[in-house]
Amino acid sequence: MEPTFDERVQQVVAQIPPGQLATYGQIAELIAAYGCARQVGWALRRLVLPSEVPWHRVVNAQGRISMSLSREGSDWMQRELLLAEGIPVDEQGRLPLSRYRWLPPGASCGATSDALPC
């Protein structure tokens, strides 16, 4: 049986090592769901917390935590988890994505449409 969209997202996100980041769009492209960055975000929001899936390592293409009241505090939890891994995050949720960007084995810089320069 084929894995569901959420399972495919979780399988890729589970590969992101501590101290590294990916974007929603990058995850979408890695599971061949081009243009589905928002759906990746929703798949991660459906996780029951705490989760073994490192959802907190996925951020938006601007290198920011998506801050929102609708996240019911998970945005601040994400900030604290990233800080604990040594990734600097300011009070507005901005972080140095290009410095901490995860490239899966075999990938090259610019491999995704929202990729930042290496």
PDB file of C-alpha atoms in Angstrom:
ATOM      1  CA  MET A   1       0.000   0.000   0.000  1.00  0.00           C
ATOM      2  CA  GLU A   2       1.280   3.471  -0.915  1.00  0.00           C
ATOM      3  CA  PRO A   3       2.156   5.781   1.979  1.00  0.00           C
ATOM      4  CA  THR A   4      -0.203   8.714   2.507  1.00  0.00           C
ATOM      5  CA  PHE A   5       0.880  12.284   1.830  1.00  0.00           C
ATOM      6  CA  ASP A   6       1.399  12.838   5.564  1.00  0.00           C
ATOM      7  CA  GLU A   7       3.495   9.667   5.846  1.00  0.00           C
ATOM      8  CA  ARG A   8       5.667  10.729   2.903  1.00  0.00           C
ATOM      9  CA  VAL A   9       6.222  14.127   4.537  1.00  0.00           C
ATOM     10  CA  GLN A  10       7.108  12.497   7.852  1.00  0.00           C
ATOM     11  CA  GLN A  11       9.555  10.069   6.211  1.00  0.00           C
ATOM     12  CA  VAL A  12      11.540  12.913   4.634  1.00  0.00           C
ATOM     13  CA  VAL A  13      11.389  15.236   7.639  1.00  0.00           C
ATOM     14  CA  ALA A  14      12.652  12.386   9.843  1.00  0.00           C
ATOM     15  CA  GLN A  15      15.903  12.479   7.827  1.00  0.00           C
ATOM     16  CA  ILE A  16      16.754  16.100   8.695  1.00  0.00           C
ATOM     17  CA  PRO A  17      19.651  15.930  11.164  1.00  0.00           C
ATOM     18  CA  PRO A  18      19.819  18.020  14.341  1.00  0.00           C
ATOM     19  CA  GLY A  19      21.101  21.525  13.719  1.00  0.00           C
ATOM     20  CA  GLN A  20      19.888  21.654  10.121  1.00  0.00           C
ATOM     21  CA  LEU A  21      16.807  23.094   8.421  1.00  0.00           C
ATOM     22  CA  ALA A  22      14.606  22.485   5.405  1.00  0.00           C
ATOM     23  CA  THR A  23      11.765  24.487   3.918  1.00  0.00           C
ATOM     24  CA  TYR A  24       8.183  23.408   3.370  1.00  0.00           C
ATOM     25  CA  GLY A  25       8.751  23.748  -0.383  1.00  0.00           C
ATOM     26  CA  GLN A  26      11.911  21.667  -0.246  1.00  0.00           C
ATOM     27  CA  ILE A  27      10.036  18.848   1.509  1.00  0.00           C
ATOM     28  CA  ALA A  28       7.228  19.090  -1.061  1.00  0.00           C
ATOM     29  CA  GLU A  29       9.699  18.745  -3.922  1.00  0.00           C
ATOM     30  CA  LEU A  30      11.501  15.841  -2.267  1.00  0.00           C
ATOM     31  CA  ILE A  31       8.229  13.878  -2.153  1.00  0.00           C
ATOM     32  CA  ALA A  32       7.361  14.924  -5.733  1.00  0.00           C
ATOM     33  CA  ALA A  33       4.465  17.117  -4.575  1.00  0.00           C
ATOM     34  CA  TYR A  34       5.625  20.217  -6.434  1.00  0.00           C
ATOM     35  CA  GLY A  35       3.893  23.403  -5.337  1.00  0.00           C
ATOM     36  CA  CYS A  36       2.450  21.801  -2.196  1.00  0.00           C
ATOM     37  CA  ALA A  37       4.484  23.630   0.461  1.00  0.00           C
ATOM     38  CA  ARG A  38       1.355  24.707   2.321  1.00  0.00           C
ATOM     39  CA  GLN A  39       0.085  21.129   2.427  1.00  0.00           C
ATOM     40  CA  VAL A  40       3.435  20.059   3.914  1.00  0.00           C
ATOM     41  CA  GLY A  41       2.858  22.592   6.676  1.00  0.00           C
ATOM     42  CA  TRP A  42      -0.599  21.219   7.341  1.00  0.00           C
ATOM     43  CA  ALA A  43       0.737  17.655   7.401  1.00  0.00           C
ATOM     44  CA  LEU A  44       3.235  18.679  10.064  1.00  0.00           C
ATOM     45  CA  ARG A  45       0.537  20.502  12.044  1.00  0.00           C
ATOM     46  CA  ARG A  46      -1.430  17.247  12.198  1.00  0.00           C
ATOM     47  CA  LEU A  47       1.371  15.560  14.162  1.00  0.00           C
ATOM     48  CA  VAL A  48       0.551  14.815  17.772  1.00  0.00           C
ATOM     49  CA  LEU A  49       3.046  16.624  19.986  1.00  0.00           C
ATOM     50  CA  PRO A  50       5.457  15.694  21.305  1.00  0.00           C
ATOM     51  CA  SER A  51       6.538  13.855  18.176  1.00  0.00           C
ATOM     52  CA  GLU A  52       9.644  11.928  17.210  1.00  0.00           C
ATOM     53  CA  VAL A  53       9.377  13.556  13.765  1.00  0.00           C
ATOM     54  CA  PRO A  54      11.583  16.690  13.916  1.00  0.00           C
ATOM     55  CA  TRP A  55       8.854  18.992  12.556  1.00  0.00           C
ATOM     56  CA  HIS A  56      10.554  21.996  14.132  1.00  0.00           C
ATOM     57  CA  ARG A  57      13.377  21.790  11.567  1.00  0.00           C
ATOM     58  CA  VAL A  58      11.054  22.844   8.738  1.00  0.00           C
ATOM     59  CA  VAL A  59      10.613  26.583   8.121  1.00  0.00           C
ATOM     60  CA  ASN A  60       9.290  28.829   5.386  1.00  0.00           C
ATOM     61  CA  ALA A  61      11.227  29.821   2.274  1.00  0.00           C
ATOM     62  CA  GLN A  62      12.046  33.252   3.734  1.00  0.00           C
ATOM     63  CA  GLY A  63      14.018  31.597   6.535  1.00  0.00           C
ATOM     64  CA  ARG A  64      11.420  32.270   9.185  1.00  0.00           C
ATOM     65  CA  ILE A  65       9.268  30.361  11.590  1.00  0.00           C
ATOM     66  CA  SER A  66       5.680  30.851  10.471  1.00  0.00           C
ATOM     67  CA  MET A  67       4.405  32.755  13.508  1.00  0.00           C
ATOM     68  CA  SER A  68       0.649  32.659  14.003  1.00  0.00           C
ATOM     69  CA  LEU A  69      -1.919  32.661  16.797  1.00  0.00           C
ATOM     70  CA  SER A  70      -3.572  29.716  15.029  1.00  0.00           C
ATOM     71  CA  ARG A  71      -0.509  27.594  15.852  1.00  0.00           C
ATOM     72  CA  GLU A  72      -1.537  27.643  19.518  1.00  0.00           C
ATOM     73  CA  GLY A  73       2.017  28.168  20.760  1.00  0.00           C
ATOM     74  CA  SER A  74       3.778  25.628  18.555  1.00  0.00           C
ATOM     75  CA  ASP A  75       5.599  28.514  16.842  1.00  0.00           C
ATOM     76  CA  TRP A  76       7.242  29.450  20.141  1.00  0.00           C
ATOM     77  CA  MET A  77       7.905  25.779  20.870  1.00  0.00           C
ATOM     78  CA  GLN A  78       9.588  25.538  17.454  1.00  0.00           C
ATOM     79  CA  ARG A  79      11.766  28.549  18.279  1.00  0.00           C
ATOM     80  CA  GLU A  80      12.893  27.008  21.584  1.00  0.00           C
ATOM     81  CA  LEU A  81      13.634  23.617  19.987  1.00  0.00           C
ATOM     82  CA  LEU A  82      15.754  25.252  17.269  1.00  0.00           C
ATOM     83  CA  LEU A  83      17.639  27.355  19.813  1.00  0.00           C
ATOM     84  CA  ALA A  84      18.320  24.171  21.815  1.00  0.00           C
ATOM     85  CA  GLU A  85      19.913  22.684  18.659  1.00  0.00           C
ATOM     86  CA  GLY A  86      22.192  25.702  18.307  1.00  0.00           C
ATOM     87  CA  ILE A  87      20.303  27.443  15.500  1.00  0.00           C
ATOM     88  CA  PRO A  88      19.968  31.165  16.255  1.00  0.00           C
ATOM     89  CA  VAL A  89      16.415  32.504  15.963  1.00  0.00           C
ATOM     90  CA  ASP A  90      15.466  36.098  16.686  1.00  0.00           C
ATOM     91  CA  GLU A  91      12.266  37.266  18.398  1.00  0.00           C
ATOM     92  CA  GLN A  92      10.526  37.628  15.006  1.00  0.00           C
ATOM     93  CA  GLY A  93      11.308  34.022  14.081  1.00  0.00           C
ATOM     94  CA  ARG A  94      14.059  34.834  11.559  1.00  0.00           C
ATOM     95  CA  LEU A  95      16.979  32.438  11.238  1.00  0.00           C
ATOM     96  CA  PRO A  96      20.027  31.979   8.987  1.00  0.00           C
ATOM     97  CA  LEU A  97      18.537  29.415   6.599  1.00  0.00           C
ATOM     98  CA  SER A  98      21.422  29.504   4.120  1.00  0.00           C
ATOM     99  CA  ARG A  99      23.891  28.619   6.873  1.00  0.00           C
ATOM    100  CA  TYR A 100      21.869  25.718   8.297  1.00  0.00           C
ATOM    101  CA  ARG A 101      20.201  24.451   5.100  1.00  0.00           C
ATOM    102  CA  TRP A 102      19.946  20.650   4.884  1.00  0.00           C
ATOM    103  CA  LEU A 103      20.888  18.997   1.632  1.00  0.00           C
ATOM    104  CA  PRO A 104      19.833  15.357   1.450  1.00  0.00           C
ATOM    105  CA  PRO A 105      22.463  12.876   0.252  1.00  0.00           C
ATOM    106  CA  GLY A 106      22.945  13.228  -3.494  1.00  0.00           C
ATOM    107  CA  ALA A 107      21.333  16.692  -3.648  1.00  0.00           C
ATOM    108  CA  SER A 108      23.165  19.759  -4.875  1.00  0.00           C
ATOM    109  CA  CYS A 109      22.803  23.447  -4.106  1.00  0.00           C
ATOM    110  CA  GLY A 110      19.859  24.928  -5.952  1.00  0.00           C
ATOM    111  CA  ALA A 111      18.120  21.553  -6.102  1.00  0.00           C
ATOM    112  CA  THR A 112      14.792  23.065  -5.055  1.00  0.00           C
ATOM    113  CA  SER A 113      12.901  26.038  -6.403  1.00  0.00           C
ATOM    114  CA  ASP A 114      13.132  27.882  -3.067  1.00  0.00           C
ATOM    115  CA  ALA A 115      16.786  26.986  -2.571  1.00  0.00           C
ATOM    116  CA  LEU A 116      19.088  29.701  -1.398  1.00  0.00           C
ATOM    117  CA  PRO A 117      22.600  30.110  -2.740  1.00  0.00           C
ATOM    118  CA  CYS A 118      25.200  27.904  -1.062  1.00  0.00           C
TER     119      CYS A 118
END
